[in-house]
């Protein structure tokens, strides 16, 4: 019994059927690529989120430390000012001049610590904004992954192909069928 008897479709109908299968296989390949790309992006975003959370923790610790330093420097400044005010009653020029230098140094240190605390707070705000953006993007990616997975599953169930290897085999079989059809026409 020859192959021609097993295949009752005319060559044009068989060619159309092969075209439909090729279209479905191309759709499946695109769905697989979208699924794989989305998984890679989701993994990258998870890593970025974890790094941002670590950075935020470090920024919070830095902000806490700089605030504590600013408060300590302010206490030194207030102590130096109080000491200077007490010293101004009976003039003691050398002690008074040293107290003024200490007061200026304490004021400078207090101002510097306050600036560093503001910089740390600004850095923390930027990290919080980045983390929120990454979390929003991860949510979008999860929703897109669900849509892409659903599309993939629909096409994959229709074709009964669920792996890249099976997809490649299907394309190989399709090419063989096209070659056989072309051989019949010759």
PDB file of N, CA, C and O in Angstrom, residues 3 7 12 17-18 20 24-26 34 36 42 54 63 78 84 87 93 112 114 120 123 126 151 172-173 176 182 185:
ATOM      1  N   UNK A   3       1.882   5.467   0.175  1.00  0.00           N
ATOM      2  CA  UNK A   3       1.549   6.614   1.022  1.00  0.00           C
ATOM      3  C   UNK A   3       0.387   7.410   0.468  1.00  0.00           C
ATOM      4  O   UNK A   3      -0.352   8.033   1.203  1.00  0.00           O
ATOM      5  N   UNK A   7      -3.099   8.923   2.541  1.00  0.00           N
ATOM      6  CA  UNK A   7      -3.367  10.351   2.671  1.00  0.00           C
ATOM      7  C   UNK A   7      -4.388  10.762   1.614  1.00  0.00           C
ATOM      8  O   UNK A   7      -4.021  11.073   0.491  1.00  0.00           O
ATOM      9  N   UNK A  12      -3.198  20.498  -2.324  1.00  0.00           N
ATOM     10  CA  UNK A  12      -3.509  21.869  -1.888  1.00  0.00           C
ATOM     11  C   UNK A  12      -4.057  21.867  -0.467  1.00  0.00           C
ATOM     12  O   UNK A  12      -3.681  22.708   0.357  1.00  0.00           O
ATOM     13  N   UNK A  17      -3.075  22.550   5.376  1.00  0.00           N
ATOM     14  CA  UNK A  17      -2.997  21.965   6.719  1.00  0.00           C
ATOM     15  C   UNK A  17      -1.591  22.160   7.300  1.00  0.00           C
ATOM     16  O   UNK A  17      -1.439  22.505   8.479  1.00  0.00           O
ATOM     17  N   UNK A  18      -0.577  21.963   6.461  1.00  0.00           N
ATOM     18  CA  UNK A  18       0.798  22.178   6.913  1.00  0.00           C
ATOM     19  C   UNK A  18       1.029  23.654   7.259  1.00  0.00           C
ATOM     20  O   UNK A  18       1.718  23.974   8.233  1.00  0.00           O
ATOM     21  N   UNK A  20      -1.233  25.753   8.378  1.00  0.00           N
ATOM     22  CA  UNK A  20      -1.895  25.990   9.667  1.00  0.00           C
ATOM     23  C   UNK A  20      -1.023  25.488  10.817  1.00  0.00           C
ATOM     24  O   UNK A  20      -0.885  26.149  11.837  1.00  0.00           O
ATOM     25  N   UNK A  24       0.651  27.663  13.868  1.00  0.00           N
ATOM     26  CA  UNK A  24       0.458  27.312  15.275  1.00  0.00           C
ATOM     27  C   UNK A  24       1.803  27.090  15.966  1.00  0.00           C
ATOM     28  O   UNK A  24       2.000  27.515  17.116  1.00  0.00           O
ATOM     29  N   UNK A  25       2.740  26.452  15.284  1.00  0.00           N
ATOM     30  CA  UNK A  25       4.062  26.223  15.870  1.00  0.00           C
ATOM     31  C   UNK A  25       4.813  27.544  16.079  1.00  0.00           C
ATOM     32  O   UNK A  25       5.492  27.725  17.097  1.00  0.00           O
ATOM     33  N   UNK A  26       4.674  28.462  15.144  1.00  0.00           N
ATOM     34  CA  UNK A  26       5.309  29.780  15.295  1.00  0.00           C
ATOM     35  C   UNK A  26       4.700  30.512  16.489  1.00  0.00           C
ATOM     36  O   UNK A  26       5.413  31.129  17.289  1.00  0.00           O
ATOM     37  N   UNK A  34       8.151  34.375  25.149  1.00  0.00           N
ATOM     38  CA  UNK A  34       7.590  35.370  26.085  1.00  0.00           C
ATOM     39  C   UNK A  34       7.600  34.828  27.504  1.00  0.00           C
ATOM     40  O   UNK A  34       7.954  35.523  28.449  1.00  0.00           O
ATOM     41  N   UNK A  36       9.601  32.492  28.777  1.00  0.00           N
ATOM     42  CA  UNK A  36      10.984  32.416  29.265  1.00  0.00           C
ATOM     43  C   UNK A  36      11.539  33.798  29.584  1.00  0.00           C
ATOM     44  O   UNK A  36      12.223  33.985  30.592  1.00  0.00           O
ATOM     45  N   UNK A  42      11.425  38.402  35.793  1.00  0.00           N
ATOM     46  CA  UNK A  42      10.917  38.275  37.166  1.00  0.00           C
ATOM     47  C   UNK A  42      12.052  37.911  38.120  1.00  0.00           C
ATOM     48  O   UNK A  42      12.132  38.446  39.232  1.00  0.00           O
ATOM     49  N   UNK A  54      18.298  45.371  51.033  1.00  0.00           N
ATOM     50  CA  UNK A  54      19.558  45.421  51.780  1.00  0.00           C
ATOM     51  C   UNK A  54      20.082  46.851  51.836  1.00  0.00           C
ATOM     52  O   UNK A  54      20.533  47.312  52.891  1.00  0.00           O
ATOM     53  N   UNK A  63      21.321  56.457  58.519  1.00  0.00           N
ATOM     54  CA  UNK A  63      20.510  57.599  58.947  1.00  0.00           C
ATOM     55  C   UNK A  63      20.412  57.629  60.474  1.00  0.00           C
ATOM     56  O   UNK A  63      20.570  58.685  61.094  1.00  0.00           O
ATOM     57  N   UNK A  78      25.545  72.686  72.873  1.00  0.00           N
ATOM     58  CA  UNK A  78      24.780  73.328  73.955  1.00  0.00           C
ATOM     59  C   UNK A  78      25.619  73.409  75.229  1.00  0.00           C
ATOM     60  O   UNK A  78      25.593  74.423  75.935  1.00  0.00           O
ATOM     61  N   UNK A  84      30.476  78.701  77.925  1.00  0.00           N
ATOM     62  CA  UNK A  84      30.926  80.015  77.477  1.00  0.00           C
ATOM     63  C   UNK A  84      30.147  81.116  78.176  1.00  0.00           C
ATOM     64  O   UNK A  84      30.722  82.113  78.618  1.00  0.00           O
ATOM     65  N   UNK A  87      31.441  81.541  81.583  1.00  0.00           N
ATOM     66  CA  UNK A  87      32.781  82.104  81.621  1.00  0.00           C
ATOM     67  C   UNK A  87      32.788  83.597  81.332  1.00  0.00           C
ATOM     68  O   UNK A  87      33.733  84.297  81.694  1.00  0.00           O
ATOM     69  N   UNK A  93      40.349  85.663  79.762  1.00  0.00           N
ATOM     70  CA  UNK A  93      40.530  85.741  78.317  1.00  0.00           C
ATOM     71  C   UNK A  93      41.013  84.445  77.668  1.00  0.00           C
ATOM     72  O   UNK A  93      40.489  84.038  76.639  1.00  0.00           O
ATOM     73  N   UNK A 112      27.437  69.834  60.481  1.00  0.00           N
ATOM     74  CA  UNK A 112      27.868  68.765  59.567  1.00  0.00           C
ATOM     75  C   UNK A 112      27.048  67.502  59.801  1.00  0.00           C
ATOM     76  O   UNK A 112      26.573  66.862  58.847  1.00  0.00           O
ATOM     77  N   UNK A 114      24.087  67.271  61.072  1.00  0.00           N
ATOM     78  CA  UNK A 114      22.708  67.505  60.615  1.00  0.00           C
ATOM     79  C   UNK A 114      22.619  67.387  59.096  1.00  0.00           C
ATOM     80  O   UNK A 114      21.666  66.804  58.565  1.00  0.00           O
ATOM     81  N   UNK A 120      21.453  61.354  54.323  1.00  0.00           N
ATOM     82  CA  UNK A 120      21.053  59.952  54.539  1.00  0.00           C
ATOM     83  C   UNK A 120      19.547  59.798  54.369  1.00  0.00           C
ATOM     84  O   UNK A 120      19.083  58.826  53.766  1.00  0.00           O
ATOM     85  N   UNK A 123      18.797  59.903  50.676  1.00  0.00           N
ATOM     86  CA  UNK A 123      19.182  58.633  50.052  1.00  0.00           C
ATOM     87  C   UNK A 123      18.176  57.541  50.360  1.00  0.00           C
ATOM     88  O   UNK A 123      17.817  56.743  49.494  1.00  0.00           O
ATOM     89  N   UNK A 126      15.120  58.020  48.183  1.00  0.00           N
ATOM     90  CA  UNK A 126      15.351  57.539  46.805  1.00  0.00           C
ATOM     91  C   UNK A 126      15.305  56.020  46.739  1.00  0.00           C
ATOM     92  O   UNK A 126      14.733  55.445  45.809  1.00  0.00           O
ATOM     93  N   UNK A 151      -1.762  31.870  27.479  1.00  0.00           N
ATOM     94  CA  UNK A 151      -1.692  31.781  26.015  1.00  0.00           C
ATOM     95  C   UNK A 151      -0.830  30.589  25.595  1.00  0.00           C
ATOM     96  O   UNK A 151      -1.191  29.835  24.684  1.00  0.00           O
ATOM     97  N   UNK A 172      10.758  20.088  12.609  1.00  0.00           N
ATOM     98  CA  UNK A 172      11.486  19.142  11.756  1.00  0.00           C
ATOM     99  C   UNK A 172      10.502  18.248  11.000  1.00  0.00           C
ATOM    100  O   UNK A 172      10.636  18.037   9.777  1.00  0.00           O
ATOM    101  N   UNK A 173       9.494  17.737  11.710  1.00  0.00           N
ATOM    102  CA  UNK A 173       8.476  16.906  11.065  1.00  0.00           C
ATOM    103  C   UNK A 173       7.705  17.700  10.014  1.00  0.00           C
ATOM    104  O   UNK A 173       7.373  17.182   8.944  1.00  0.00           O
ATOM    105  N   UNK A 176       9.791  17.924   6.932  1.00  0.00           N
ATOM    106  CA  UNK A 176       9.780  16.634   6.225  1.00  0.00           C
ATOM    107  C   UNK A 176       8.478  16.459   5.452  1.00  0.00           C
ATOM    108  O   UNK A 176       8.480  15.997   4.308  1.00  0.00           O
ATOM    109  N   UNK A 182       6.221  18.258  -1.621  1.00  0.00           N
ATOM    110  CA  UNK A 182       6.886  18.807  -2.799  1.00  0.00           C
ATOM    111  C   UNK A 182       7.340  17.676  -3.730  1.00  0.00           C
ATOM    112  O   UNK A 182       7.286  17.792  -4.951  1.00  0.00           O
ATOM    113  N   UNK A 185       4.507  16.424  -5.843  1.00  0.00           N
ATOM    114  CA  UNK A 185       4.144  17.363  -6.914  1.00  0.00           C
ATOM    115  C   UNK A 185       5.081  17.261  -8.096  1.00  0.00           C
ATOM    116  O   UNK A 185       4.726  17.582  -9.219  1.00  0.00           O
TER     117      UNK A 185
END
